[in-house]
Amino acid sequence: MREIHAITELRDALAKERAAGQSVGFVPTMGALHDGHLALIAKAREDCDLVVVSIFVNPAQFDRRTDLASYPRDPEGDSRIADDNGVDLLFCPSVEEMYPDHYYTYVFVEDLSAVLCGSVRPGHFRGVTTVVAKLLNIARPDIAYFGEKDYQQLVIVKRMVADLNMDADIVGVPTVRDADGLAISSRNTLLNATEREDATVIPRALFMARDMAGRRGVAASRIMERVRMAIGEEPRVRIEYLNVVDPQTLRDVRQVDDKALVAVAAYVGEVRLIDNIMVGPGA
Ligand code: PAF
């Protein structure tokens, strides 16, 4: 595996590979690599000749300085994991490399960025779409891979790529869960043992939602009431938002006829976790 820090070096390396007919799979990450990232890397490995992973903790997508400061970082561990998992090129730019002085350009996907996480994390998706647009322009992959755990991010990135006529195919990879159901996330490492245990109420509530919405016509309000009750049994878990939405538009639905996404954000202690599940007869 080759580790690259400069944009020009990555561009040159990839231009040579492309000229030799190699297809490029790209996995953008913020590091602290875990099994969720490994599922993205494995899919890229399966589909493409060359696998490029980026590690960049993107300041533009953090609405709170404390969140950026406490974001887990492990550059040496990440490099080892990437190497062990068949990554060809690991791109680790600095903040100055990505956002030099006099950086003024941002990409914003309207509407989809205003709901769910966008309603409580102002500027977050503007930061995500900006960095993803930059990374896609730099790496020019055939396919880029995103986890379905960040479902809203996946929908927004797909919209941006379609709207801006970008070339990459955007592929979503199913959420990886621990044995107790908790969706794997870099933020899980910030939970203490009690919080880690408390957090399992979130997937349990979502699985219950999936079970109750298996037939046509279940009211979204009923699903939300039951999920709130289930999560409410764990007093240390505080729901930030809970919505039942159309999987494409991310707008609230009144009832589940075919497929809907139940999306939740909750604080477990100081740690904010998000999760979602597709429900309905078509799910
Ligand atoms: O999902 C993430 O880790 C980040 O939002 C991404 C896509 C790497 C952009 O910084």
GROMACS .gro file of C-alpha atoms and ligand atoms in nm:
model
  293
    1MET     CA    1   0.000   0.000   0.000
    2ARG     CA    2   0.116   0.348  -0.083
    3GLU     CA    3   0.032   0.637   0.150
    4ILE     CA    4  -0.013   0.972  -0.020
    5HIS     CA    5  -0.056   1.317   0.133
    6ALA     CA    6  -0.051   1.550  -0.169
    7ILE     CA    7  -0.340   1.595  -0.413
    8THR     CA    8  -0.106   1.615  -0.715
    9GLU     CA    9   0.065   1.290  -0.616
   10LEU     CA   10  -0.268   1.106  -0.591
   11ARG     CA   11  -0.384   1.251  -0.922
   12ASP     CA   12  -0.062   1.143  -1.097
   13ALA     CA   13  -0.073   0.793  -0.948
   14LEU     CA   14  -0.435   0.746  -1.052
   15ALA     CA   15  -0.384   0.890  -1.401
   16LYS     CA   16  -0.123   0.618  -1.464
   17GLU     CA   17  -0.353   0.343  -1.333
   18ARG     CA   18  -0.647   0.468  -1.541
   19ALA     CA   19  -0.428   0.486  -1.851
   20ALA     CA   20  -0.338   0.121  -1.786
   21GLY     CA   21  -0.711   0.037  -1.789
   22GLN     CA   22  -0.751  -0.009  -1.413
   23SER     CA   23  -1.091   0.070  -1.262
   24VAL     CA   24  -1.086   0.276  -0.943
   25GLY     CA   25  -1.301   0.216  -0.634
   26PHE     CA   26  -1.300   0.493  -0.374
   27VAL     CA   27  -1.394   0.485  -0.004
   28PRO     CA   28  -1.394   0.827   0.164
   29THR     CA   29  -1.358   0.809   0.544
   30MET     CA   30  -1.267   1.019   0.843
   31GLY     CA   31  -1.046   0.740   0.976
   32ALA     CA   32  -1.073   0.542   1.301
   33LEU     CA   33  -1.138   0.254   1.064
   34HIS     CA   34  -1.380  -0.013   1.186
   35ASP     CA   35  -1.579  -0.306   1.047
   36GLY     CA   36  -1.825  -0.067   0.880
   37HIS     CA   37  -1.541   0.083   0.675
   38LEU     CA   38  -1.404  -0.266   0.608
   39ALA     CA   39  -1.737  -0.363   0.449
   40LEU     CA   40  -1.701  -0.063   0.213
   41ILE     CA   41  -1.341  -0.155   0.135
   42ALA     CA   42  -1.435  -0.522   0.075
   43LYS     CA   43  -1.708  -0.416  -0.171
   44ALA     CA   44  -1.465  -0.183  -0.352
   45ARG     CA   45  -1.210  -0.467  -0.364
   46GLU     CA   46  -1.474  -0.696  -0.514
   47ASP     CA   47  -1.587  -0.447  -0.781
   48CYS     CA   48  -1.270  -0.259  -0.884
   49ASP     CA   49  -0.906  -0.318  -0.981
   50LEU     CA   50  -0.768  -0.047  -0.755
   51VAL     CA   51  -0.895   0.057  -0.412
   52VAL     CA   52  -0.835   0.409  -0.286
   53VAL     CA   53  -0.930   0.509   0.069
   54SER     CA   54  -0.915   0.865   0.196
   55ILE     CA   55  -0.874   0.958   0.560
   56PHE     CA   56  -0.958   1.318   0.632
   57VAL     CA   57  -1.132   1.452   0.941
   58ASN     CA   58  -1.315   1.727   0.760
   59PRO     CA   59  -1.345   2.040   0.979
   60ALA     CA   60  -1.609   2.187   0.746
   61GLN     CA   61  -1.868   1.928   0.848
   62PHE     CA   62  -1.841   1.977   1.227
   63ASP     CA   63  -2.084   2.229   1.369
   64ARG     CA   64  -1.922   2.215   1.716
   65ARG     CA   65  -1.551   2.259   1.784
   66THR     CA   66  -1.565   2.014   2.077
   67ASP     CA   67  -1.704   1.746   1.847
   68LEU     CA   68  -1.417   1.800   1.601
   69ALA     CA   69  -1.159   1.794   1.882
   70SER     CA   70  -1.296   1.473   2.034
   71TYR     CA   71  -1.338   1.289   1.703
   72PRO     CA   72  -1.142   0.962   1.735
   73ARG     CA   73  -0.811   0.957   1.543
   74ASP     CA   74  -0.565   0.673   1.498
   75PRO     CA   75  -0.345   0.734   1.190
   76GLU     CA   76  -0.099   0.449   1.255
   77GLY     CA   77  -0.375   0.198   1.332
   78ASP     CA   78  -0.569   0.310   1.023
   79SER     CA   79  -0.267   0.268   0.800
   80ARG     CA   80  -0.211  -0.086   0.930
   81ILE     CA   81  -0.579  -0.181   0.891
   82ALA     CA   82  -0.595  -0.036   0.539
   83ASP     CA   83  -0.282  -0.225   0.438
   84ASP     CA   84  -0.413  -0.552   0.588
   85ASN     CA   85  -0.740  -0.514   0.398
   86GLY     CA   86  -0.608  -0.475   0.048
   87VAL     CA   87  -0.616  -0.096   0.008
   88ASP     CA   88  -0.382   0.013  -0.272
   89LEU     CA   89  -0.365   0.386  -0.210
   90LEU     CA   90  -0.432   0.561   0.121
   91PHE     CA   91  -0.488   0.932   0.075
   92CYS     CA   92  -0.434   1.133   0.396
   93PRO     CA   93  -0.432   1.505   0.310
   94SER     CA   94  -0.380   1.779   0.567
   95VAL     CA   95  -0.641   2.046   0.634
   96GLU     CA   96  -0.416   2.298   0.450
   97GLU     CA   97  -0.398   2.067   0.149
   98MET     CA   98  -0.778   2.045   0.126
   99TYR     CA   99  -0.864   2.398   0.239
  100PRO     CA  100  -0.572   2.627   0.158
  101ASP     CA  101  -0.581   2.999   0.238
  102HIS     CA  102  -0.846   3.186   0.040
  103TYR     CA  103  -1.068   2.882   0.011
  104TYR     CA  104  -1.418   3.013  -0.070
  105THR     CA  105  -1.615   2.746  -0.256
  106TYR     CA  106  -1.883   2.526  -0.100
  107VAL     CA  107  -2.133   2.278  -0.243
  108PHE     CA  108  -2.482   2.263  -0.093
  109VAL     CA  109  -2.767   2.029  -0.178
  110GLU     CA  110  -3.084   2.215  -0.091
  111ASP     CA  111  -3.389   2.063   0.076
  112LEU     CA  112  -3.239   1.720   0.147
  113SER     CA  113  -2.972   1.887   0.364
  114ALA     CA  114  -3.229   2.074   0.574
  115VAL     CA  115  -3.408   1.778   0.735
  116LEU     CA  116  -3.313   1.509   0.992
  117CYS     CA  117  -2.944   1.563   1.086
  118GLY     CA  118  -2.947   1.884   0.879
  119SER     CA  119  -3.214   2.034   1.105
  120VAL     CA  120  -2.999   1.993   1.416
  121ARG     CA  121  -2.645   2.024   1.273
  122PRO     CA  122  -2.640   2.349   1.076
  123GLY     CA  123  -2.378   2.346   0.801
  124HIS     CA  124  -2.299   1.977   0.845
  125PHE     CA  125  -2.408   1.858   0.502
  126ARG     CA  126  -2.264   2.165   0.331
  127GLY     CA  127  -1.931   2.048   0.472
  128VAL     CA  128  -1.992   1.687   0.368
  129THR     CA  129  -2.095   1.767   0.011
  130THR     CA  130  -1.809   2.012  -0.029
  131VAL     CA  131  -1.543   1.764   0.078
  132VAL     CA  132  -1.701   1.472  -0.110
  133ALA     CA  133  -1.720   1.683  -0.428
  134LYS     CA  134  -1.354   1.774  -0.385
  135LEU     CA  135  -1.250   1.414  -0.316
  136LEU     CA  136  -1.447   1.285  -0.616
  137ASN     CA  137  -1.285   1.549  -0.836
  138ILE     CA  138  -0.941   1.456  -0.707
  139ALA     CA  139  -0.973   1.075  -0.725
  140ARG     CA  140  -1.219   1.057  -1.019
  141PRO     CA  141  -1.324   0.704  -0.919
  142ASP     CA  142  -1.546   0.475  -1.123
  143ILE     CA  143  -1.739   0.388  -0.807
  144ALA     CA  144  -1.749   0.550  -0.462
  145TYR     CA  145  -1.887   0.366  -0.160
  146PHE     CA  146  -2.089   0.505   0.131
  147GLY     CA  147  -2.247   0.330   0.430
  148GLU     CA  148  -2.624   0.310   0.463
  149LYS     CA  149  -2.584   0.388   0.831
  150ASP     CA  150  -2.545   0.751   0.719
  151TYR     CA  151  -2.847   0.711   0.495
  152GLN     CA  152  -2.917   1.082   0.460
  153GLN     CA  153  -2.556   1.143   0.357
  154LEU     CA  154  -2.588   0.868   0.093
  155VAL     CA  155  -2.907   1.021  -0.050
  156ILE     CA  156  -2.753   1.370  -0.055
  157VAL     CA  157  -2.429   1.253  -0.221
  158LYS     CA  158  -2.628   1.064  -0.488
  159ARG     CA  159  -2.832   1.381  -0.554
  160MET     CA  160  -2.519   1.598  -0.575
  161VAL     CA  161  -2.348   1.361  -0.819
  162ALA     CA  162  -2.660   1.347  -1.039
  163ASP     CA  163  -2.725   1.723  -1.023
  164LEU     CA  164  -2.364   1.819  -1.098
  165ASN     CA  165  -2.324   1.556  -1.371
  166MET     CA  166  -2.032   1.397  -1.194
  167ASP     CA  167  -1.904   1.070  -1.332
  168ALA     CA  168  -1.879   0.834  -1.034
  169ASP     CA  169  -2.138   0.570  -0.949
  170ILE     CA  170  -2.239   0.601  -0.586
  171VAL     CA  171  -2.299   0.269  -0.414
  172GLY     CA  172  -2.458   0.224  -0.071
  173VAL     CA  173  -2.336  -0.060   0.151
  174PRO     CA  174  -2.564  -0.207   0.425
  175THR     CA  175  -2.505  -0.106   0.787
  176VAL     CA  176  -2.274  -0.336   0.980
  177ARG     CA  177  -2.397  -0.413   1.333
  178ASP     CA  178  -2.233  -0.564   1.637
  179ALA     CA  179  -2.379  -0.890   1.771
  180ASP     CA  180  -2.607  -0.691   2.006
  181GLY     CA  181  -2.745  -0.490   1.713
  182LEU     CA  182  -2.563  -0.160   1.771
  183ALA     CA  183  -2.464  -0.005   1.438
  184ILE     CA  184  -2.087   0.016   1.415
  185SER     CA  185  -1.961   0.374   1.428
  186SER     CA  186  -1.636   0.549   1.514
  187ARG     CA  187  -1.830   0.728   1.786
  188ASN     CA  188  -1.902   0.399   1.970
  189THR     CA  189  -1.545   0.413   2.103
  190LEU     CA  190  -1.646   0.725   2.299
  191LEU     CA  191  -1.909   0.532   2.498
  192ASN     CA  192  -1.823   0.392   2.841
  193ALA     CA  193  -1.933   0.034   2.923
  194THR     CA  194  -2.270   0.136   3.073
  195GLU     CA  195  -2.347   0.373   2.785
  196ARG     CA  196  -2.248   0.105   2.534
  197GLU     CA  197  -2.504  -0.127   2.695
  198ASP     CA  198  -2.771   0.148   2.713
  199ALA     CA  199  -2.718   0.231   2.345
  200THR     CA  200  -2.845  -0.113   2.236
  201VAL     CA  201  -3.198   0.011   2.305
  202ILE     CA  202  -3.173   0.207   1.977
  203PRO     CA  203  -3.141  -0.092   1.739
  204ARG     CA  204  -3.391  -0.290   1.949
  205ALA     CA  205  -3.647  -0.012   1.901
  206LEU     CA  206  -3.573   0.005   1.527
  207PHE     CA  207  -3.607  -0.371   1.481
  208MET     CA  208  -3.941  -0.349   1.661
  209ALA     CA  209  -4.046  -0.072   1.418
  210ARG     CA  210  -3.954  -0.297   1.125
  211ASP     CA  211  -4.162  -0.581   1.270
  212MET     CA  212  -4.468  -0.362   1.327
  213ALA     CA  213  -4.453  -0.199   0.980
  214GLY     CA  214  -4.434  -0.522   0.782
  215ARG     CA  215  -4.785  -0.474   0.638
  216ARG     CA  216  -4.932  -0.186   0.433
  217GLY     CA  217  -5.085   0.120   0.589
  218VAL     CA  218  -4.928   0.139   0.936
  219ALA     CA  219  -4.941   0.500   1.059
  220ALA     CA  220  -4.604   0.672   1.104
  221SER     CA  221  -4.733   0.827   1.428
  222ARG     CA  222  -4.793   0.480   1.572
  223ILE     CA  223  -4.443   0.365   1.477
  224MET     CA  224  -4.288   0.676   1.631
  225GLU     CA  225  -4.494   0.641   1.950
  226ARG     CA  226  -4.378   0.280   1.998
  227VAL     CA  227  -4.014   0.363   1.919
  228ARG     CA  228  -4.023   0.656   2.165
  229MET     CA  229  -4.170   0.428   2.433
  230ALA     CA  230  -3.907   0.160   2.373
  231ILE     CA  231  -3.616   0.404   2.383
  232GLY     CA  232  -3.776   0.585   2.679
  233GLU     CA  233  -3.725   0.271   2.888
  234GLU     CA  234  -3.355   0.362   2.895
  235PRO     CA  235  -3.355   0.699   3.077
  236ARG     CA  236  -2.993   0.778   2.985
  237VAL     CA  237  -3.076   0.770   2.613
  238ARG     CA  238  -3.225   1.099   2.488
  239ILE     CA  239  -3.385   1.114   2.143
  240GLU     CA  240  -3.277   1.415   1.938
  241TYR     CA  241  -3.500   1.340   1.640
  242LEU     CA  242  -3.712   1.050   1.526
  243ASN     CA  243  -3.880   1.055   1.186
  244VAL     CA  244  -4.046   0.818   0.943
  245VAL     CA  245  -3.953   0.944   0.598
  246ASP     CA  246  -3.970   0.867   0.230
  247PRO     CA  247  -3.634   0.703   0.143
  248GLN     CA  248  -3.578   0.927  -0.161
  249THR     CA  249  -3.715   1.267  -0.064
  250LEU     CA  250  -3.651   1.229   0.311
  251ARG     CA  251  -3.987   1.400   0.370
  252ASP     CA  252  -4.206   1.276   0.655
  253VAL     CA  253  -4.469   1.020   0.554
  254ARG     CA  254  -4.805   0.979   0.726
  255GLN     CA  255  -4.824   0.606   0.676
  256VAL     CA  256  -4.605   0.328   0.543
  257ASP     CA  257  -4.743   0.187   0.222
  258ASP     CA  258  -4.440   0.037   0.052
  259LYS     CA  259  -4.105   0.139   0.202
  260ALA     CA  260  -4.013   0.408   0.453
  261LEU     CA  261  -3.703   0.491   0.650
  262VAL     CA  262  -3.723   0.519   1.028
  263ALA     CA  263  -3.434   0.750   1.119
  264VAL     CA  264  -3.322   0.835   1.470
  265ALA     CA  265  -3.053   1.043   1.638
  266ALA     CA  266  -3.004   1.005   2.011
  267TYR     CA  267  -2.759   1.110   2.278
  268VAL     CA  268  -2.622   0.842   2.504
  269GLY     CA  269  -2.452   1.051   2.769
  270GLU     CA  270  -2.255   1.306   2.568
  271VAL     CA  271  -2.223   1.084   2.262
  272ARG     CA  272  -2.454   1.142   1.968
  273LEU     CA  273  -2.547   0.830   1.773
  274ILE     CA  274  -2.755   0.794   1.458
  275ASP     CA  275  -2.920   0.487   1.315
  276ASN     CA  276  -3.196   0.399   1.073
  277ILE     CA  277  -3.391   0.107   0.936
  278MET     CA  278  -3.596   0.052   0.622
  279VAL     CA  279  -3.949  -0.063   0.707
  280GLY     CA  280  -4.266  -0.158   0.522
  281PRO     CA  281  -4.385  -0.444   0.298
  282GLY     CA  282  -4.144  -0.338   0.021
  283ALA     CA  283  -3.840  -0.311   0.250
  284PAF     O1  284  -1.910   0.948   0.641
  284PAF     C1  285  -1.801   1.005   0.663
  284PAF     O2  286  -1.711   0.948   0.725
  284PAF     C2  287  -1.780   1.147   0.613
  284PAF     O3  288  -1.897   1.223   0.622
  284PAF     C3  289  -1.721   1.154   0.472
  284PAF     C4  290  -1.815   1.095   0.369
  284PAF     C5  291  -1.588   1.080   0.468
  284PAF     C6  292  -1.696   1.300   0.434
  284PAF     O4  293  -1.608   1.361   0.522
   0.00000   0.00000   0.00000
